[in-house]
Amino acid sequence: MISVLIPIYNYDVTHFVETLYQQGKASGINFEIILMDDASSDSFRKINRQWQMKPEISYIQLEQNVGRAKIRNLLAEKAQYDFLLFQDCDAEIASPSYFENYLTQCQGNKVVCGGTIYKEETPKDTSLMLRWKYGKEREEKSAEKRQQQPNAAFTTNNFLIPKKIFNTIKFHESLIKYGHEDTLFGYELSQQNIIIHHINNPLIHVGLESAAVFLQKTEEGIKNLIQIIQTKKPEKKFYQDVKLLSYFLIIKTYRLNWLFNLLYQLFYQKIHKHLKNNTNPSIKYFDLYKILLLNYYSTYPQKNVNKTI
């Protein structure tokens, strides 16, 4: 009935998969869990491959890293059931009825997002503060809030989709690095008049990155976003739905690119230092950081590497 698909990269999924497995067994329905490792280090391979001993669980090892989009497409190809439940590996289950909540949604042509939450306590490691604060302030939203802009609120870390719908869209494999593959996927669903249904069935995002890693991934995501704009040439609503692009649209409309490039030259390094090293980083500074980067790479495309999507 349902295939649970989890891409893995350098993360111990023992507790996460055990909880999923127990909830799946308790449900009494046919299910499978497919774990696909994207060329992790040997230590994580050794831990996670132990799951292949259970009949409902498959473990597949990739010898070369293929990236966030392609590995999800490969997982879908391996799935035997009609409904696909995609999850990120660095998560914990928040509810004892998590699996059952998705089973009730396995009907018709609905694409369903359960949402993301973060632990209430601040991380002891201060290098994780930026990622935690951003998650709490910007990503942790109720289903009612997400439903206000349903397709723009789509995320890849916790969603259910009929296999027949997934096969009509899939993830664009040219987006190899981190970021905005979910933005494009949600947009392309809307282009097929498929409106995402949001429910309160979150996963806890526990695999927080350091500020240095998160800033690097943010830059990669902005480059991906520029690729999407340049190759897909989306309609104006796409710009309006993606908050970062809605600000950028104002900058373009009023021809303020020169001003934001000046701000980039004057303040980029200072903002980057604040975000990377501060024990209480400002999320508004992080918003400005992203806008400055987006404007900079859009103005100077030779600084970015574009690929056809």
PDB file of C-alpha atoms in Angstrom:
ATOM      1  CA  MET A   1       0.000   0.000   0.000  1.00  0.00           C
ATOM      2  CA  ILE A   2       2.724   2.508   0.953  1.00  0.00           C
ATOM      3  CA  SER A   3       6.441   2.774   0.217  1.00  0.00           C
ATOM      4  CA  VAL A   4       8.501   4.811   2.690  1.00  0.00           C
ATOM      5  CA  LEU A   5      11.504   6.279   0.875  1.00  0.00           C
ATOM      6  CA  ILE A   6      14.502   7.656   2.770  1.00  0.00           C
ATOM      7  CA  PRO A   7      17.674   8.964   1.123  1.00  0.00           C
ATOM      8  CA  ILE A   8      20.668   8.781   3.463  1.00  0.00           C
ATOM      9  CA  TYR A   9      23.869  10.747   3.545  1.00  0.00           C
ATOM     10  CA  ASN A  10      26.274  10.484   6.491  1.00  0.00           C
ATOM     11  CA  TYR A  11      23.591  10.018   9.116  1.00  0.00           C
ATOM     12  CA  ASP A  12      22.686   7.259  11.575  1.00  0.00           C
ATOM     13  CA  VAL A  13      19.023   6.418  10.935  1.00  0.00           C
ATOM     14  CA  THR A  14      18.752   3.682  13.580  1.00  0.00           C
ATOM     15  CA  HIS A  15      16.242   5.344  15.922  1.00  0.00           C
ATOM     16  CA  PHE A  16      14.241   6.936  13.112  1.00  0.00           C
ATOM     17  CA  VAL A  17      13.819   3.727  11.115  1.00  0.00           C
ATOM     18  CA  GLU A  18      13.072   1.635  14.201  1.00  0.00           C
ATOM     19  CA  THR A  19      10.195   3.934  15.127  1.00  0.00           C
ATOM     20  CA  LEU A  20       8.856   3.939  11.565  1.00  0.00           C
ATOM     21  CA  TYR A  21       9.139   0.177  11.340  1.00  0.00           C
ATOM     22  CA  GLN A  22       7.257  -0.401  14.591  1.00  0.00           C
ATOM     23  CA  GLN A  23       4.467   1.979  13.553  1.00  0.00           C
ATOM     24  CA  GLY A  24       4.249   0.284  10.162  1.00  0.00           C
ATOM     25  CA  LYS A  25       3.984  -3.184  11.705  1.00  0.00           C
ATOM     26  CA  ALA A  26       1.334  -1.990  14.145  1.00  0.00           C
ATOM     27  CA  SER A  27      -0.779  -0.642  11.275  1.00  0.00           C
ATOM     28  CA  GLY A  28      -1.308  -4.132   9.867  1.00  0.00           C
ATOM     29  CA  ILE A  29      -1.056  -3.021   6.222  1.00  0.00           C
ATOM     30  CA  ASN A  30       1.441  -3.812   3.481  1.00  0.00           C
ATOM     31  CA  PHE A  31       4.361  -1.429   3.564  1.00  0.00           C
ATOM     32  CA  GLU A  32       8.026  -1.223   2.714  1.00  0.00           C
ATOM     33  CA  ILE A  33      10.881   1.024   3.796  1.00  0.00           C
ATOM     34  CA  ILE A  34      13.592   1.663   1.224  1.00  0.00           C
ATOM     35  CA  LEU A  35      16.841   3.178   2.457  1.00  0.00           C
ATOM     36  CA  MET A  36      19.207   4.450  -0.227  1.00  0.00           C
ATOM     37  CA  ASP A  37      22.649   5.635   0.797  1.00  0.00           C
ATOM     38  CA  ASP A  38      24.195   8.367  -1.348  1.00  0.00           C
ATOM     39  CA  ALA A  39      27.848   7.326  -0.984  1.00  0.00           C
ATOM     40  CA  SER A  40      28.204   7.972   2.739  1.00  0.00           C
ATOM     41  CA  SER A  41      31.403   7.278   4.653  1.00  0.00           C
ATOM     42  CA  ASP A  42      32.107   3.674   5.676  1.00  0.00           C
ATOM     43  CA  SER A  43      31.159   4.207   9.318  1.00  0.00           C
ATOM     44  CA  PHE A  44      27.582   5.221   8.443  1.00  0.00           C
ATOM     45  CA  ARG A  45      27.262   2.482   5.822  1.00  0.00           C
ATOM     46  CA  LYS A  46      28.150  -0.121   8.423  1.00  0.00           C
ATOM     47  CA  ILE A  47      25.502   1.164  10.857  1.00  0.00           C
ATOM     48  CA  ASN A  48      22.664   1.608   8.381  1.00  0.00           C
ATOM     49  CA  ARG A  49      23.099  -1.510   6.253  1.00  0.00           C
ATOM     50  CA  GLN A  50      22.042  -3.618   9.237  1.00  0.00           C
ATOM     51  CA  TRP A  51      18.424  -2.743   8.430  1.00  0.00           C
ATOM     52  CA  GLN A  52      18.414  -4.952   5.337  1.00  0.00           C
ATOM     53  CA  MET A  53      17.952  -7.954   7.642  1.00  0.00           C
ATOM     54  CA  LYS A  54      14.235  -7.151   8.058  1.00  0.00           C
ATOM     55  CA  PRO A  55      11.932  -8.362   5.248  1.00  0.00           C
ATOM     56  CA  GLU A  56      10.043  -5.060   4.939  1.00  0.00           C
ATOM     57  CA  ILE A  57      13.234  -2.991   4.647  1.00  0.00           C
ATOM     58  CA  SER A  58      15.591  -2.650   1.694  1.00  0.00           C
ATOM     59  CA  TYR A  59      19.022  -1.029   1.900  1.00  0.00           C
ATOM     60  CA  ILE A  60      20.626   0.153  -1.345  1.00  0.00           C
ATOM     61  CA  GLN A  61      24.174   1.464  -1.462  1.00  0.00           C
ATOM     62  CA  LEU A  62      25.221   3.965  -4.140  1.00  0.00           C
ATOM     63  CA  GLU A  63      28.962   4.075  -4.745  1.00  0.00           C
ATOM     64  CA  GLN A  64      28.911   7.598  -6.213  1.00  0.00           C
ATOM     65  CA  ASN A  65      27.026  10.593  -4.841  1.00  0.00           C
ATOM     66  CA  VAL A  66      24.134  11.479  -7.169  1.00  0.00           C
ATOM     67  CA  GLY A  67      22.554  14.400  -5.295  1.00  0.00           C
ATOM     68  CA  ARG A  68      19.243  15.234  -3.647  1.00  0.00           C
ATOM     69  CA  ALA A  69      17.045  15.153  -6.747  1.00  0.00           C
ATOM     70  CA  LYS A  70      18.288  12.032  -8.524  1.00  0.00           C
ATOM     71  CA  ILE A  71      18.340   9.859  -5.413  1.00  0.00           C
ATOM     72  CA  ARG A  72      14.656  10.592  -4.805  1.00  0.00           C
ATOM     73  CA  ASN A  73      13.839   9.638  -8.389  1.00  0.00           C
ATOM     74  CA  LEU A  74      15.797   6.407  -7.956  1.00  0.00           C
ATOM     75  CA  LEU A  75      13.921   5.629  -4.745  1.00  0.00           C
ATOM     76  CA  ALA A  76      10.586   6.101  -6.526  1.00  0.00           C
ATOM     77  CA  GLU A  77      11.692   3.709  -9.266  1.00  0.00           C
ATOM     78  CA  LYS A  78      12.389   1.028  -6.658  1.00  0.00           C
ATOM     79  CA  ALA A  79       9.048   1.457  -4.861  1.00  0.00           C
ATOM     80  CA  GLN A  80       6.485  -1.308  -5.342  1.00  0.00           C
ATOM     81  CA  TYR A  81       3.416   0.370  -3.822  1.00  0.00           C
ATOM     82  CA  ASP A  82       1.055   3.050  -5.151  1.00  0.00           C
ATOM     83  CA  PHE A  83       1.759   5.700  -2.503  1.00  0.00           C
ATOM     84  CA  LEU A  84       5.197   7.135  -1.795  1.00  0.00           C
ATOM     85  CA  LEU A  85       6.121   8.663   1.555  1.00  0.00           C
ATOM     86  CA  PHE A  86       9.337  10.665   1.216  1.00  0.00           C
ATOM     87  CA  GLN A  87      11.343  11.641   4.298  1.00  0.00           C
ATOM     88  CA  ASP A  88      14.740  13.123   5.036  1.00  0.00           C
ATOM     89  CA  CYS A  89      17.022  10.924   7.107  1.00  0.00           C
ATOM     90  CA  ASP A  90      17.930  13.498   9.786  1.00  0.00           C
ATOM     91  CA  ALA A  91      14.558  13.417  11.488  1.00  0.00           C
ATOM     92  CA  GLU A  92      12.638  12.075  14.453  1.00  0.00           C
ATOM     93  CA  ILE A  93       8.968  11.152  14.601  1.00  0.00           C
ATOM     94  CA  ALA A  94       6.879  13.483  16.732  1.00  0.00           C
ATOM     95  CA  SER A  95       3.661  11.458  17.087  1.00  0.00           C
ATOM     96  CA  PRO A  96       2.851   7.806  17.889  1.00  0.00           C
ATOM     97  CA  SER A  97       0.167   8.037  15.191  1.00  0.00           C
ATOM     98  CA  TYR A  98       2.499   9.492  12.533  1.00  0.00           C
ATOM     99  CA  PHE A  99       2.292   6.490  10.189  1.00  0.00           C
ATOM    100  CA  GLU A 100      -1.445   6.040  10.707  1.00  0.00           C
ATOM    101  CA  ASN A 101      -2.056   9.729   9.963  1.00  0.00           C
ATOM    102  CA  TYR A 102      -0.564   9.299   6.508  1.00  0.00           C
ATOM    103  CA  LEU A 103      -2.421   6.038   5.866  1.00  0.00           C
ATOM    104  CA  THR A 104      -5.723   7.912   6.163  1.00  0.00           C
ATOM    105  CA  GLN A 105      -4.503  10.166   3.321  1.00  0.00           C
ATOM    106  CA  CYS A 106      -3.748   7.290   0.908  1.00  0.00           C
ATOM    107  CA  GLN A 107      -6.674   7.872  -1.390  1.00  0.00           C
ATOM    108  CA  GLY A 108      -7.324   9.657  -4.657  1.00  0.00           C
ATOM    109  CA  ASN A 109      -4.776  11.996  -6.173  1.00  0.00           C
ATOM    110  CA  LYS A 110      -3.801  14.019  -3.129  1.00  0.00           C
ATOM    111  CA  VAL A 111      -0.261  15.215  -2.469  1.00  0.00           C
ATOM    112  CA  VAL A 112       0.079  15.672   1.281  1.00  0.00           C
ATOM    113  CA  CYS A 113       2.702  17.514   3.354  1.00  0.00           C
ATOM    114  CA  GLY A 114       3.007  16.845   7.069  1.00  0.00           C
ATOM    115  CA  GLY A 115       5.284  19.743   8.008  1.00  0.00           C
ATOM    116  CA  THR A 116       8.428  20.253  10.055  1.00  0.00           C
ATOM    117  CA  ILE A 117       9.059  21.184  13.669  1.00  0.00           C
ATOM    118  CA  TYR A 118      12.160  21.769  15.775  1.00  0.00           C
ATOM    119  CA  LYS A 119      12.967  20.976  19.360  1.00  0.00           C
ATOM    120  CA  GLU A 120      12.018  23.661  21.843  1.00  0.00           C
ATOM    121  CA  GLU A 121      15.326  23.762  23.679  1.00  0.00           C
ATOM    122  CA  THR A 122      18.105  25.789  22.118  1.00  0.00           C
ATOM    123  CA  PRO A 123      21.074  23.726  20.912  1.00  0.00           C
ATOM    124  CA  LYS A 124      24.027  23.514  23.275  1.00  0.00           C
ATOM    125  CA  ASP A 125      26.414  23.844  20.367  1.00  0.00           C
ATOM    126  CA  THR A 126      26.251  27.553  19.503  1.00  0.00           C
ATOM    127  CA  SER A 127      27.390  26.890  15.908  1.00  0.00           C
ATOM    128  CA  LEU A 128      23.934  25.344  15.343  1.00  0.00           C
ATOM    129  CA  MET A 129      22.007  28.415  16.483  1.00  0.00           C
ATOM    130  CA  LEU A 130      21.490  29.935  13.029  1.00  0.00           C
ATOM    131  CA  ARG A 131      19.982  26.744  11.598  1.00  0.00           C
ATOM    132  CA  TRP A 132      17.800  26.212  14.680  1.00  0.00           C
ATOM    133  CA  LYS A 133      16.536  29.808  14.806  1.00  0.00           C
ATOM    134  CA  TYR A 134      15.760  29.828  11.095  1.00  0.00           C
ATOM    135  CA  GLY A 135      13.860  26.577  11.448  1.00  0.00           C
ATOM    136  CA  LYS A 136      11.827  27.800  14.416  1.00  0.00           C
ATOM    137  CA  GLU A 137      11.020  31.198  12.927  1.00  0.00           C
ATOM    138  CA  ARG A 138      10.520  30.371   9.245  1.00  0.00           C
ATOM    139  CA  GLU A 139       9.988  26.651   8.687  1.00  0.00           C
ATOM    140  CA  GLU A 140       7.909  25.558  11.680  1.00  0.00           C
ATOM    141  CA  LYS A 141       4.370  26.360  10.524  1.00  0.00           C
ATOM    142  CA  SER A 142       0.965  24.873  11.219  1.00  0.00           C
ATOM    143  CA  ALA A 143      -0.970  23.161   8.446  1.00  0.00           C
ATOM    144  CA  GLU A 144      -3.425  26.054   8.450  1.00  0.00           C
ATOM    145  CA  LYS A 145      -0.616  28.538   7.845  1.00  0.00           C
ATOM    146  CA  ARG A 146       0.975  26.415   5.117  1.00  0.00           C
ATOM    147  CA  GLN A 147      -2.362  25.937   3.387  1.00  0.00           C
ATOM    148  CA  GLN A 148      -2.570  29.677   2.719  1.00  0.00           C
ATOM    149  CA  GLN A 149       0.060  29.187  -0.011  1.00  0.00           C
ATOM    150  CA  PRO A 150      -0.083  25.418  -0.390  1.00  0.00           C
ATOM    151  CA  ASN A 151       2.299  24.773  -3.261  1.00  0.00           C
ATOM    152  CA  ALA A 152       4.804  27.426  -2.220  1.00  0.00           C
ATOM    153  CA  ALA A 153       4.932  25.755   1.217  1.00  0.00           C
ATOM    154  CA  PHE A 154       5.888  22.372  -0.227  1.00  0.00           C
ATOM    155  CA  THR A 155       8.989  20.713   1.251  1.00  0.00           C
ATOM    156  CA  THR A 156      10.655  17.416   0.363  1.00  0.00           C
ATOM    157  CA  ASN A 157      11.436  16.215   3.866  1.00  0.00           C
ATOM    158  CA  ASN A 158       7.996  14.848   4.778  1.00  0.00           C
ATOM    159  CA  PHE A 159       5.395  14.329   2.063  1.00  0.00           C
ATOM    160  CA  LEU A 160       3.079  11.701   0.595  1.00  0.00           C
ATOM    161  CA  ILE A 161       2.389  11.450  -3.125  1.00  0.00           C
ATOM    162  CA  PRO A 162       0.665   8.910  -5.394  1.00  0.00           C
ATOM    163  CA  LYS A 163       3.285   7.190  -7.518  1.00  0.00           C
ATOM    164  CA  LYS A 164       1.395   7.913 -10.729  1.00  0.00           C
ATOM    165  CA  ILE A 165       1.553  11.662 -10.017  1.00  0.00           C
ATOM    166  CA  PHE A 166       5.217  11.562  -9.039  1.00  0.00           C
ATOM    167  CA  ASN A 167       6.074   9.831 -12.313  1.00  0.00           C
ATOM    168  CA  THR A 168       4.566  12.701 -14.311  1.00  0.00           C
ATOM    169  CA  ILE A 169       6.861  15.285 -12.674  1.00  0.00           C
ATOM    170  CA  LYS A 170       9.848  13.855 -10.800  1.00  0.00           C
ATOM    171  CA  PHE A 171      12.708  15.958  -9.437  1.00  0.00           C
ATOM    172  CA  HIS A 172      14.961  17.766 -11.904  1.00  0.00           C
ATOM    173  CA  GLU A 173      18.266  15.936 -11.712  1.00  0.00           C
ATOM    174  CA  SER A 174      20.247  18.914 -12.993  1.00  0.00           C
ATOM    175  CA  LEU A 175      19.723  20.460  -9.542  1.00  0.00           C
ATOM    176  CA  ILE A 176      22.566  18.460  -8.050  1.00  0.00           C
ATOM    177  CA  LYS A 177      23.382  20.570  -5.028  1.00  0.00           C
ATOM    178  CA  TYR A 178      21.272  21.678  -2.090  1.00  0.00           C
ATOM    179  CA  GLY A 179      18.267  23.908  -2.436  1.00  0.00           C
ATOM    180  CA  HIS A 180      14.974  24.730  -4.140  1.00  0.00           C
ATOM    181  CA  GLU A 181      14.295  21.377  -5.766  1.00  0.00           C
ATOM    182  CA  ASP A 182      11.174  21.482  -3.578  1.00  0.00           C
ATOM    183  CA  THR A 183      10.316  24.993  -4.832  1.00  0.00           C
ATOM    184  CA  LEU A 184      10.367  23.782  -8.429  1.00  0.00           C
ATOM    185  CA  PHE A 185       8.479  20.579  -7.636  1.00  0.00           C
ATOM    186  CA  GLY A 186       5.695  22.479  -5.877  1.00  0.00           C
ATOM    187  CA  TYR A 187       5.459  24.920  -8.782  1.00  0.00           C
ATOM    188  CA  GLU A 188       5.222  22.151 -11.357  1.00  0.00           C
ATOM    189  CA  LEU A 189       2.469  20.490  -9.350  1.00  0.00           C
ATOM    190  CA  SER A 190       0.541  23.767  -9.505  1.00  0.00           C
ATOM    191  CA  GLN A 191       1.090  23.864 -13.278  1.00  0.00           C
ATOM    192  CA  GLN A 192      -0.829  20.572 -13.412  1.00  0.00           C
ATOM    193  CA  ASN A 193      -3.558  22.033 -11.181  1.00  0.00           C
ATOM    194  CA  ILE A 194      -2.553  19.793  -8.285  1.00  0.00           C
ATOM    195  CA  ILE A 195      -2.965  21.712  -5.041  1.00  0.00           C
ATOM    196  CA  ILE A 196      -0.995  20.324  -2.112  1.00  0.00           C
ATOM    197  CA  HIS A 197      -2.932  19.368   1.000  1.00  0.00           C
ATOM    198  CA  HIS A 198      -1.224  20.222   4.301  1.00  0.00           C
ATOM    199  CA  ILE A 199      -1.800  18.365   7.552  1.00  0.00           C
ATOM    200  CA  ASN A 200      -0.327  18.607  11.048  1.00  0.00           C
ATOM    201  CA  ASN A 201       1.825  15.470  10.963  1.00  0.00           C
ATOM    202  CA  PRO A 202       5.344  16.841  11.342  1.00  0.00           C
ATOM    203  CA  LEU A 203       8.762  15.320  11.571  1.00  0.00           C
ATOM    204  CA  ILE A 204      11.274  16.835  13.984  1.00  0.00           C
ATOM    205  CA  HIS A 205      14.318  18.110  12.113  1.00  0.00           C
ATOM    206  CA  VAL A 206      17.203  17.105  14.355  1.00  0.00           C
ATOM    207  CA  GLY A 207      20.138  17.041  11.915  1.00  0.00           C
ATOM    208  CA  LEU A 208      21.119  20.678  12.306  1.00  0.00           C
ATOM    209  CA  GLU A 209      24.096  21.967  10.335  1.00  0.00           C
ATOM    210  CA  SER A 210      26.684  24.391  11.630  1.00  0.00           C
ATOM    211  CA  ALA A 211      26.272  27.997  10.547  1.00  0.00           C
ATOM    212  CA  ALA A 212      29.231  27.648   8.152  1.00  0.00           C
ATOM    213  CA  VAL A 213      27.683  24.650   6.400  1.00  0.00           C
ATOM    214  CA  PHE A 214      24.207  26.193   6.360  1.00  0.00           C
ATOM    215  CA  LEU A 215      25.509  29.402   4.779  1.00  0.00           C
ATOM    216  CA  GLN A 216      27.306  27.399   2.114  1.00  0.00           C
ATOM    217  CA  LYS A 217      24.149  25.405   1.366  1.00  0.00           C
ATOM    218  CA  THR A 218      22.140  28.622   1.252  1.00  0.00           C
ATOM    219  CA  GLU A 219      24.446  29.979  -1.431  1.00  0.00           C
ATOM    220  CA  GLU A 220      24.099  26.748  -3.417  1.00  0.00           C
ATOM    221  CA  GLY A 221      20.319  27.029  -3.114  1.00  0.00           C
ATOM    222  CA  ILE A 222      20.321  30.573  -4.440  1.00  0.00           C
ATOM    223  CA  LYS A 223      22.355  29.466  -7.462  1.00  0.00           C
ATOM    224  CA  ASN A 224      19.800  26.711  -8.028  1.00  0.00           C
ATOM    225  CA  LEU A 225      16.988  29.256  -7.798  1.00  0.00           C
ATOM    226  CA  ILE A 226      18.640  31.403 -10.470  1.00  0.00           C
ATOM    227  CA  GLN A 227      18.940  28.337 -12.707  1.00  0.00           C
ATOM    228  CA  ILE A 228      15.206  27.726 -12.293  1.00  0.00           C
ATOM    229  CA  ILE A 229      14.369  31.329 -13.197  1.00  0.00           C
ATOM    230  CA  GLN A 230      16.623  31.380 -16.229  1.00  0.00           C
ATOM    231  CA  THR A 231      15.668  28.006 -17.675  1.00  0.00           C
ATOM    232  CA  LYS A 232      12.029  27.531 -16.684  1.00  0.00           C
ATOM    233  CA  LYS A 233      11.039  31.200 -17.050  1.00  0.00           C
ATOM    234  CA  PRO A 234       8.153  30.822 -14.616  1.00  0.00           C
ATOM    235  CA  GLU A 235       5.122  33.066 -14.546  1.00  0.00           C
ATOM    236  CA  LYS A 236       4.872  36.064 -12.240  1.00  0.00           C
ATOM    237  CA  LYS A 237       2.960  34.108  -9.586  1.00  0.00           C
ATOM    238  CA  PHE A 238       6.070  31.993  -9.004  1.00  0.00           C
ATOM    239  CA  TYR A 239       7.950  35.165  -7.999  1.00  0.00           C
ATOM    240  CA  GLN A 240       5.099  36.248  -5.761  1.00  0.00           C
ATOM    241  CA  ASP A 241       4.819  32.893  -3.980  1.00  0.00           C
ATOM    242  CA  VAL A 242       8.530  32.538  -3.196  1.00  0.00           C
ATOM    243  CA  LYS A 243       9.206  35.189  -0.562  1.00  0.00           C
ATOM    244  CA  LEU A 244      12.827  35.764  -1.550  1.00  0.00           C
ATOM    245  CA  LEU A 245      11.830  36.216  -5.199  1.00  0.00           C
ATOM    246  CA  SER A 246       8.995  38.580  -4.293  1.00  0.00           C
ATOM    247  CA  TYR A 247      11.577  40.942  -2.774  1.00  0.00           C
ATOM    248  CA  PHE A 248      13.837  40.501  -5.770  1.00  0.00           C
ATOM    249  CA  LEU A 249      10.940  41.349  -8.094  1.00  0.00           C
ATOM    250  CA  ILE A 250      10.574  44.701  -6.328  1.00  0.00           C
ATOM    251  CA  ILE A 251      14.302  45.342  -6.728  1.00  0.00           C
ATOM    252  CA  LYS A 252      14.066  44.632 -10.461  1.00  0.00           C
ATOM    253  CA  THR A 253      10.862  46.601 -10.948  1.00  0.00           C
ATOM    254  CA  TYR A 254      12.345  49.743  -9.413  1.00  0.00           C
ATOM    255  CA  ARG A 255      15.787  49.132 -10.928  1.00  0.00           C
ATOM    256  CA  LEU A 256      17.518  49.016  -7.580  1.00  0.00           C
ATOM    257  CA  ASN A 257      20.014  46.311  -8.527  1.00  0.00           C
ATOM    258  CA  TRP A 258      22.880  48.803  -8.413  1.00  0.00           C
ATOM    259  CA  LEU A 259      21.965  49.807  -4.856  1.00  0.00           C
ATOM    260  CA  PHE A 260      21.877  46.223  -3.603  1.00  0.00           C
ATOM    261  CA  ASN A 261      25.158  45.461  -5.318  1.00  0.00           C
ATOM    262  CA  LEU A 262      26.636  48.436  -3.478  1.00  0.00           C
ATOM    263  CA  LEU A 263      25.217  47.073  -0.226  1.00  0.00           C
ATOM    264  CA  TYR A 264      26.756  43.710  -1.099  1.00  0.00           C
ATOM    265  CA  GLN A 265      30.185  45.304  -1.483  1.00  0.00           C
ATOM    266  CA  LEU A 266      29.834  47.243   1.755  1.00  0.00           C
ATOM    267  CA  PHE A 267      28.167  44.756   4.093  1.00  0.00           C
ATOM    268  CA  TYR A 268      28.337  41.191   2.779  1.00  0.00           C
ATOM    269  CA  GLN A 269      31.444  40.208   4.750  1.00  0.00           C
ATOM    270  CA  LYS A 270      30.146  41.803   7.950  1.00  0.00           C
ATOM    271  CA  ILE A 271      26.781  40.073   7.679  1.00  0.00           C
ATOM    272  CA  HIS A 272      28.427  36.751   6.880  1.00  0.00           C
ATOM    273  CA  LYS A 273      30.678  37.066   9.925  1.00  0.00           C
ATOM    274  CA  HIS A 274      27.699  37.923  12.152  1.00  0.00           C
ATOM    275  CA  LEU A 275      25.702  34.922  10.938  1.00  0.00           C
ATOM    276  CA  LYS A 276      28.613  32.515  11.158  1.00  0.00           C
ATOM    277  CA  ASN A 277      29.994  33.433  14.569  1.00  0.00           C
ATOM    278  CA  ASN A 278      27.199  35.074  16.559  1.00  0.00           C
ATOM    279  CA  THR A 279      25.591  33.063  19.376  1.00  0.00           C
ATOM    280  CA  ASN A 280      22.303  34.850  18.721  1.00  0.00           C
ATOM    281  CA  PRO A 281      22.246  35.507  14.952  1.00  0.00           C
ATOM    282  CA  SER A 282      19.589  37.768  13.453  1.00  0.00           C
ATOM    283  CA  ILE A 283      17.230  36.040  11.016  1.00  0.00           C
ATOM    284  CA  LYS A 284      16.492  39.447   9.451  1.00  0.00           C
ATOM    285  CA  TYR A 285      20.200  39.721   8.667  1.00  0.00           C
ATOM    286  CA  PHE A 286      19.962  36.266   7.146  1.00  0.00           C
ATOM    287  CA  ASP A 287      17.068  37.458   4.945  1.00  0.00           C
ATOM    288  CA  LEU A 288      19.191  40.392   3.782  1.00  0.00           C
ATOM    289  CA  TYR A 289      22.128  38.041   3.190  1.00  0.00           C
ATOM    290  CA  LYS A 290      20.035  35.952   0.806  1.00  0.00           C
ATOM    291  CA  ILE A 291      18.678  38.967  -1.069  1.00  0.00           C
ATOM    292  CA  LEU A 292      22.167  40.379  -1.536  1.00  0.00           C
ATOM    293  CA  LEU A 293      23.428  37.055  -2.872  1.00  0.00           C
ATOM    294  CA  LEU A 294      20.471  36.613  -5.221  1.00  0.00           C
ATOM    295  CA  ASN A 295      20.897  40.100  -6.637  1.00  0.00           C
ATOM    296  CA  TYR A 296      24.671  39.674  -6.966  1.00  0.00           C
ATOM    297  CA  TYR A 297      24.562  36.366  -8.847  1.00  0.00           C
ATOM    298  CA  SER A 298      21.705  37.627 -11.037  1.00  0.00           C
ATOM    299  CA  THR A 299      23.656  40.769 -11.954  1.00  0.00           C
ATOM    300  CA  TYR A 300      26.915  38.904 -12.529  1.00  0.00           C
ATOM    301  CA  PRO A 301      25.907  35.559 -14.056  1.00  0.00           C
ATOM    302  CA  GLN A 302      29.544  34.767 -14.862  1.00  0.00           C
ATOM    303  CA  LYS A 303      29.974  34.218 -11.107  1.00  0.00           C
ATOM    304  CA  ASN A 304      27.448  31.402 -11.277  1.00  0.00           C
ATOM    305  CA  VAL A 305      27.422  28.154 -13.240  1.00  0.00           C
ATOM    306  CA  ASN A 306      24.114  27.627 -15.012  1.00  0.00           C
ATOM    307  CA  LYS A 307      22.869  24.316 -16.308  1.00  0.00           C
ATOM    308  CA  THR A 308      19.827  23.510 -18.377  1.00  0.00           C
ATOM    309  CA  ILE A 309      16.916  22.122 -16.423  1.00  0.00           C
TER     310      ILE A 309
END
